Amino acid sequence: MVRRGGHAVLLLDRAGWHTTGSLCWPKNITPILLLSRSPELNPVEQVWQYLRANFLSNRVFETYDDIIDAACEAWNSLIAMPDTVTSIGTRAWAVIGQS
C-alpha cells in the first residue's frame, strides 16, 4: 500500500507474472523491470544467497515443516542484523568510461 499522495517505485524481475499484459498498475506505482537473466541486480536474490550460505546450506530436512521452520529462523536471524541487511544490498560496480 502506498500512502495517500505518495508514489512508489517497484523493482521487478522479468518473471511472466510481472510482465503479463493483463497486469494493471495503479497510477501511483511505477514498475521498473530489471534486465533479463541478471539476478545480481535483484536485491532479494542477494538476500536468498546470504540465507543459503549462512543458515540453510549443507542441511537435510526431514519434513516440509522443518524447511519452513529453518527458513523462518534464518529470516528472523537476518532481520535482527540491520548492518548485515544493508551490506547484502551494497555492491561495488565497475564503471567503464568512454574514451
Coordinates of N, CA and C in Angstrom, one line a residue:
M1 N 0.8 -1.2 0.0 CA 0.0 0.0 0.0 C 0.9 1.2 0.0
V2 N 0.5 2.2 -0.8 CA 1.3 3.5 -0.9 C 0.4 4.5 -0.2
R3 N 1.0 5.3 0.7 CA 0.2 6.3 1.4 C -0.4 7.3 0.5
R4 N -1.5 7.9 0.9 CA -2.2 8.8 0.1 C -1.3 10.0 -0.3
G5 N -1.3 10.3 -1.6 CA -0.4 11.4 -2.1 C 1.0 10.9 -2.4
G6 N 1.3 9.7 -2.1 CA 2.7 9.2 -2.3 C 2.8 8.5 -3.6
H7 N 4.0 8.1 -3.9 CA 4.3 7.3 -5.2 C 5.4 6.3 -4.8
A8 N 5.2 5.1 -5.4 CA 6.2 4.0 -5.1 C 6.8 3.6 -6.4
V9 N 8.1 3.2 -6.3 CA 8.8 2.6 -7.5 C 9.0 1.2 -7.1
L10 N 8.6 0.2 -7.9 CA 8.7 -1.2 -7.6 C 9.7 -1.9 -8.6
L11 N 10.7 -2.4 -8.0 CA 11.8 -3.1 -8.8 C 11.4 -4.6 -9.0
L12 N 11.3 -5.0 -10.2 CA 10.8 -6.4 -10.5 C 11.7 -7.1 -11.5
D13 N 11.8 -8.4 -11.3 CA 12.5 -9.2 -12.3 C 11.5 -9.4 -13.5
R14 N 11.9 -10.1 -14.5 CA 11.0 -10.3 -15.7 C 10.2 -11.6 -15.7
A15 N 9.9 -12.0 -14.5 CA 9.0 -13.2 -14.4 C 7.7 -13.0 -15.1
G16 N 7.1 -14.0 -15.7 CA 6.0 -13.8 -16.5 C 4.8 -13.1 -15.8
W17 N 4.6 -13.4 -14.6 CA 3.5 -12.8 -13.8 C 3.8 -11.3 -13.6
H18 N 5.0 -10.8 -13.8 CA 5.3 -9.4 -13.6 C 5.2 -8.6 -14.9
T19 N 5.2 -9.4 -16.0 CA 5.2 -8.7 -17.3 C 4.0 -9.0 -18.2
T20 N 3.1 -9.7 -17.7 CA 1.9 -10.0 -18.4 C 1.1 -8.7 -18.8
G21 N 0.6 -8.7 -20.0 CA -0.2 -7.6 -20.4 C -1.5 -7.3 -19.7
S22 N -1.9 -8.3 -19.0 CA -3.2 -8.2 -18.2 C -3.0 -7.6 -16.9
L23 N -1.7 -7.3 -16.5 CA -1.4 -6.7 -15.2 C -1.7 -5.2 -15.3
C24 N -2.5 -4.7 -14.4 CA -2.8 -3.2 -14.4 C -2.2 -2.6 -13.2
W25 N -1.3 -1.6 -13.4 CA -0.6 -0.9 -12.3 C -1.4 0.3 -11.8
P26 N -1.5 0.5 -10.5 CA -2.1 1.8 -10.1 C -1.3 3.0 -10.6
K27 N -1.8 4.1 -10.7 CA -1.1 5.3 -11.2 C 0.0 5.8 -10.3
N28 N -0.1 5.4 -9.0 CA 0.9 5.8 -8.0 C 2.0 4.8 -7.8
I29 N 2.1 3.8 -8.7 CA 3.2 2.8 -8.6 C 3.8 2.7 -10.0
T30 N 5.1 2.9 -10.0 CA 5.9 2.8 -11.3 C 6.7 1.5 -11.2
P31 N 6.4 0.5 -12.0 CA 7.3 -0.7 -12.1 C 8.5 -0.4 -12.9
I32 N 9.7 -0.9 -12.4 CA 10.9 -0.9 -13.1 C 11.4 -2.3 -13.3
L33 N 11.5 -2.8 -14.6 CA 11.8 -4.2 -14.8 C 13.3 -4.3 -15.0
L34 N 13.9 -5.2 -14.3 CA 15.3 -5.5 -14.4 C 15.7 -6.1 -15.7
L35 N 16.9 -6.1 -16.1 CA 17.4 -6.8 -17.3 C 17.1 -8.3 -17.1
S36 N 16.8 -9.0 -18.2 CA 16.6 -10.4 -18.2 C 17.9 -11.1 -17.8
R37 N 17.7 -12.2 -17.1 CA 18.8 -13.1 -16.7 C 19.9 -12.3 -15.9
S38 N 19.5 -11.5 -15.0 CA 20.5 -10.7 -14.2 C 20.1 -10.7 -12.8
P39 N 20.2 -11.9 -12.1 CA 19.8 -11.9 -10.7 C 20.7 -11.1 -9.8
E40 N 21.9 -10.8 -10.2 CA 22.8 -9.9 -9.4 C 22.2 -8.5 -9.2
L41 N 21.3 -8.1 -10.1 CA 20.6 -6.8 -9.9 C 19.4 -6.8 -9.0
N42 N 18.9 -8.0 -8.7 CA 17.7 -8.1 -7.8 C 18.1 -8.3 -6.4
P43 N 17.9 -7.3 -5.5 CA 18.3 -7.3 -4.1 C 17.8 -8.6 -3.4
V44 N 16.6 -9.1 -3.7 CA 16.1 -10.2 -3.0 C 16.9 -11.5 -3.3
E45 N 17.5 -11.5 -4.5 CA 18.3 -12.7 -4.8 C 19.6 -12.7 -3.9
Q46 N 20.1 -11.5 -3.6 CA 21.3 -11.4 -2.7 C 20.9 -11.8 -1.3
V47 N 19.7 -11.5 -0.9 CA 19.2 -12.0 0.4 C 19.2 -13.5 0.5
W48 N 18.5 -14.1 -0.5 CA 18.4 -15.6 -0.5 C 19.8 -16.2 -0.6
Q49 N 20.7 -15.6 -1.3 CA 22.1 -16.2 -1.4 C 22.7 -16.1 0.0
Y50 N 22.6 -15.0 0.7 CA 23.1 -14.9 2.1 C 22.5 -15.9 3.0
L51 N 21.2 -16.1 2.9 CA 20.5 -17.0 3.8 C 20.9 -18.5 3.5
R52 N 21.0 -18.8 2.3 CA 21.5 -20.1 1.9 C 22.9 -20.4 2.4
A53 N 23.8 -19.4 2.2 CA 25.2 -19.6 2.6 C 25.4 -19.6 4.1
N54 N 24.6 -18.9 4.8 CA 24.9 -18.7 6.3 C 23.9 -19.5 7.2
F55 N 22.8 -19.9 6.7 CA 21.8 -20.6 7.5 C 21.3 -21.9 7.0
L56 N 21.1 -22.0 5.7 CA 20.3 -23.1 5.1 C 21.1 -24.2 4.4
S57 N 22.3 -23.9 4.0 CA 23.0 -24.9 3.2 C 23.6 -26.1 4.0
N58 N 23.9 -27.1 3.3 CA 24.5 -28.3 3.9 C 23.7 -28.9 5.1
R59 N 22.4 -28.9 4.9 CA 21.5 -29.4 5.9 C 20.5 -30.4 5.2
V60 N 20.0 -31.3 5.9 CA 19.0 -32.2 5.4 C 17.7 -32.0 6.3
F61 N 16.6 -31.8 5.6 CA 15.4 -31.6 6.3 C 14.5 -32.8 6.2
E62 N 13.9 -33.2 7.3 CA 13.1 -34.4 7.3 C 11.7 -34.1 6.7
T63 N 11.2 -32.9 7.0 CA 9.8 -32.6 6.6 C 9.7 -31.2 5.9
Y64 N 8.6 -31.0 5.3 CA 8.4 -29.7 4.7 C 8.3 -28.6 5.8
D65 N 7.7 -29.0 7.0 CA 7.6 -28.1 8.1 C 9.0 -27.7 8.6
D66 N 9.9 -28.7 8.6 CA 11.3 -28.4 9.0 C 12.0 -27.4 8.1
I67 N 11.7 -27.4 6.8 CA 12.2 -26.4 5.9 C 11.6 -25.1 6.2
I68 N 10.3 -25.0 6.4 CA 9.7 -23.7 6.7 C 10.2 -23.2 8.0
D69 N 10.3 -24.0 9.0 CA 10.9 -23.5 10.3 C 12.3 -23.0 10.2
A70 N 13.1 -23.7 9.4 CA 14.5 -23.3 9.2 C 14.6 -21.9 8.5
A71 N 13.7 -21.8 7.4 CA 13.7 -20.6 6.6 C 13.2 -19.4 7.5
C72 N 12.2 -19.6 8.3 CA 11.7 -18.6 9.2 C 12.8 -18.2 10.2
E73 N 13.4 -19.2 10.8 CA 14.5 -18.9 11.8 C 15.7 -18.1 11.1
A74 N 16.0 -18.5 9.9 CA 17.1 -17.8 9.2 C 16.7 -16.3 8.9
W75 N 15.4 -16.2 8.5 CA 14.9 -14.8 8.2 C 14.9 -14.0 9.4
N76 N 14.4 -14.5 10.5 CA 14.4 -13.7 11.8 C 15.8 -13.4 12.3
S77 N 16.7 -14.3 12.1 CA 18.1 -14.0 12.5 C 18.7 -12.9 11.7
L78 N 18.4 -12.9 10.4 CA 18.9 -11.9 9.5 C 18.3 -10.5 9.8
I79 N 17.0 -10.4 10.0 CA 16.4 -9.1 10.2 C 16.9 -8.5 11.6
A80 N 17.4 -9.3 12.5 CA 18.0 -8.9 13.7 C 19.4 -8.2 13.5
M81 N 19.9 -8.3 12.3 CA 21.2 -7.7 12.0 C 21.1 -6.7 10.9
P82 N 20.6 -5.5 11.2 CA 20.4 -4.4 10.2 C 21.6 -4.1 9.4
D83 N 22.8 -4.1 10.0 CA 24.0 -3.7 9.3 C 24.3 -4.8 8.2
T84 N 24.0 -6.0 8.5 CA 24.2 -7.1 7.6 C 23.2 -7.0 6.4
V85 N 22.0 -6.6 6.7 CA 21.0 -6.4 5.7 C 21.4 -5.3 4.8
T86 N 21.9 -4.3 5.3 CA 22.4 -3.1 4.5 C 23.5 -3.6 3.6
S87 N 24.5 -4.3 4.2 CA 25.7 -4.7 3.4 C 25.3 -5.7 2.3
I88 N 24.3 -6.5 2.5 CA 23.9 -7.5 1.4 C 23.5 -6.8 0.2
G89 N 22.8 -5.7 0.3 CA 22.3 -5.0 -0.9 C 23.4 -4.0 -1.5
T90 N 24.5 -3.9 -0.8 CA 25.5 -3.0 -1.3 C 26.5 -3.7 -2.2
R91 N 26.7 -3.1 -3.4 CA 27.5 -3.7 -4.4 C 28.5 -2.7 -4.9
A92 N 29.7 -3.1 -5.1 CA 30.7 -2.3 -5.8 C 30.6 -2.6 -7.3
W93 N 30.3 -1.6 -8.1 CA 30.2 -1.8 -9.5 C 31.3 -1.2 -10.3
A94 N 31.8 -1.9 -11.3 CA 32.8 -1.4 -12.1 C 32.2 -0.5 -13.1
V95 N 32.8 0.7 -13.3 CA 32.3 1.6 -14.3 C 33.3 1.7 -15.4
I96 N 32.9 1.5 -16.6 CA 33.8 1.6 -17.7 C 33.5 2.9 -18.4
G97 N 34.6 3.8 -18.4 CA 34.4 5.1 -19.0 C 34.5 5.1 -20.5
Q98 N 34.0 6.1 -21.1 CA 34.1 6.2 -22.6 C 35.4 6.9 -22.9
S99 N 36.0 6.4 -24.0 CA 37.3 7.0 -24.4 C 37.0 8.1 -25.4

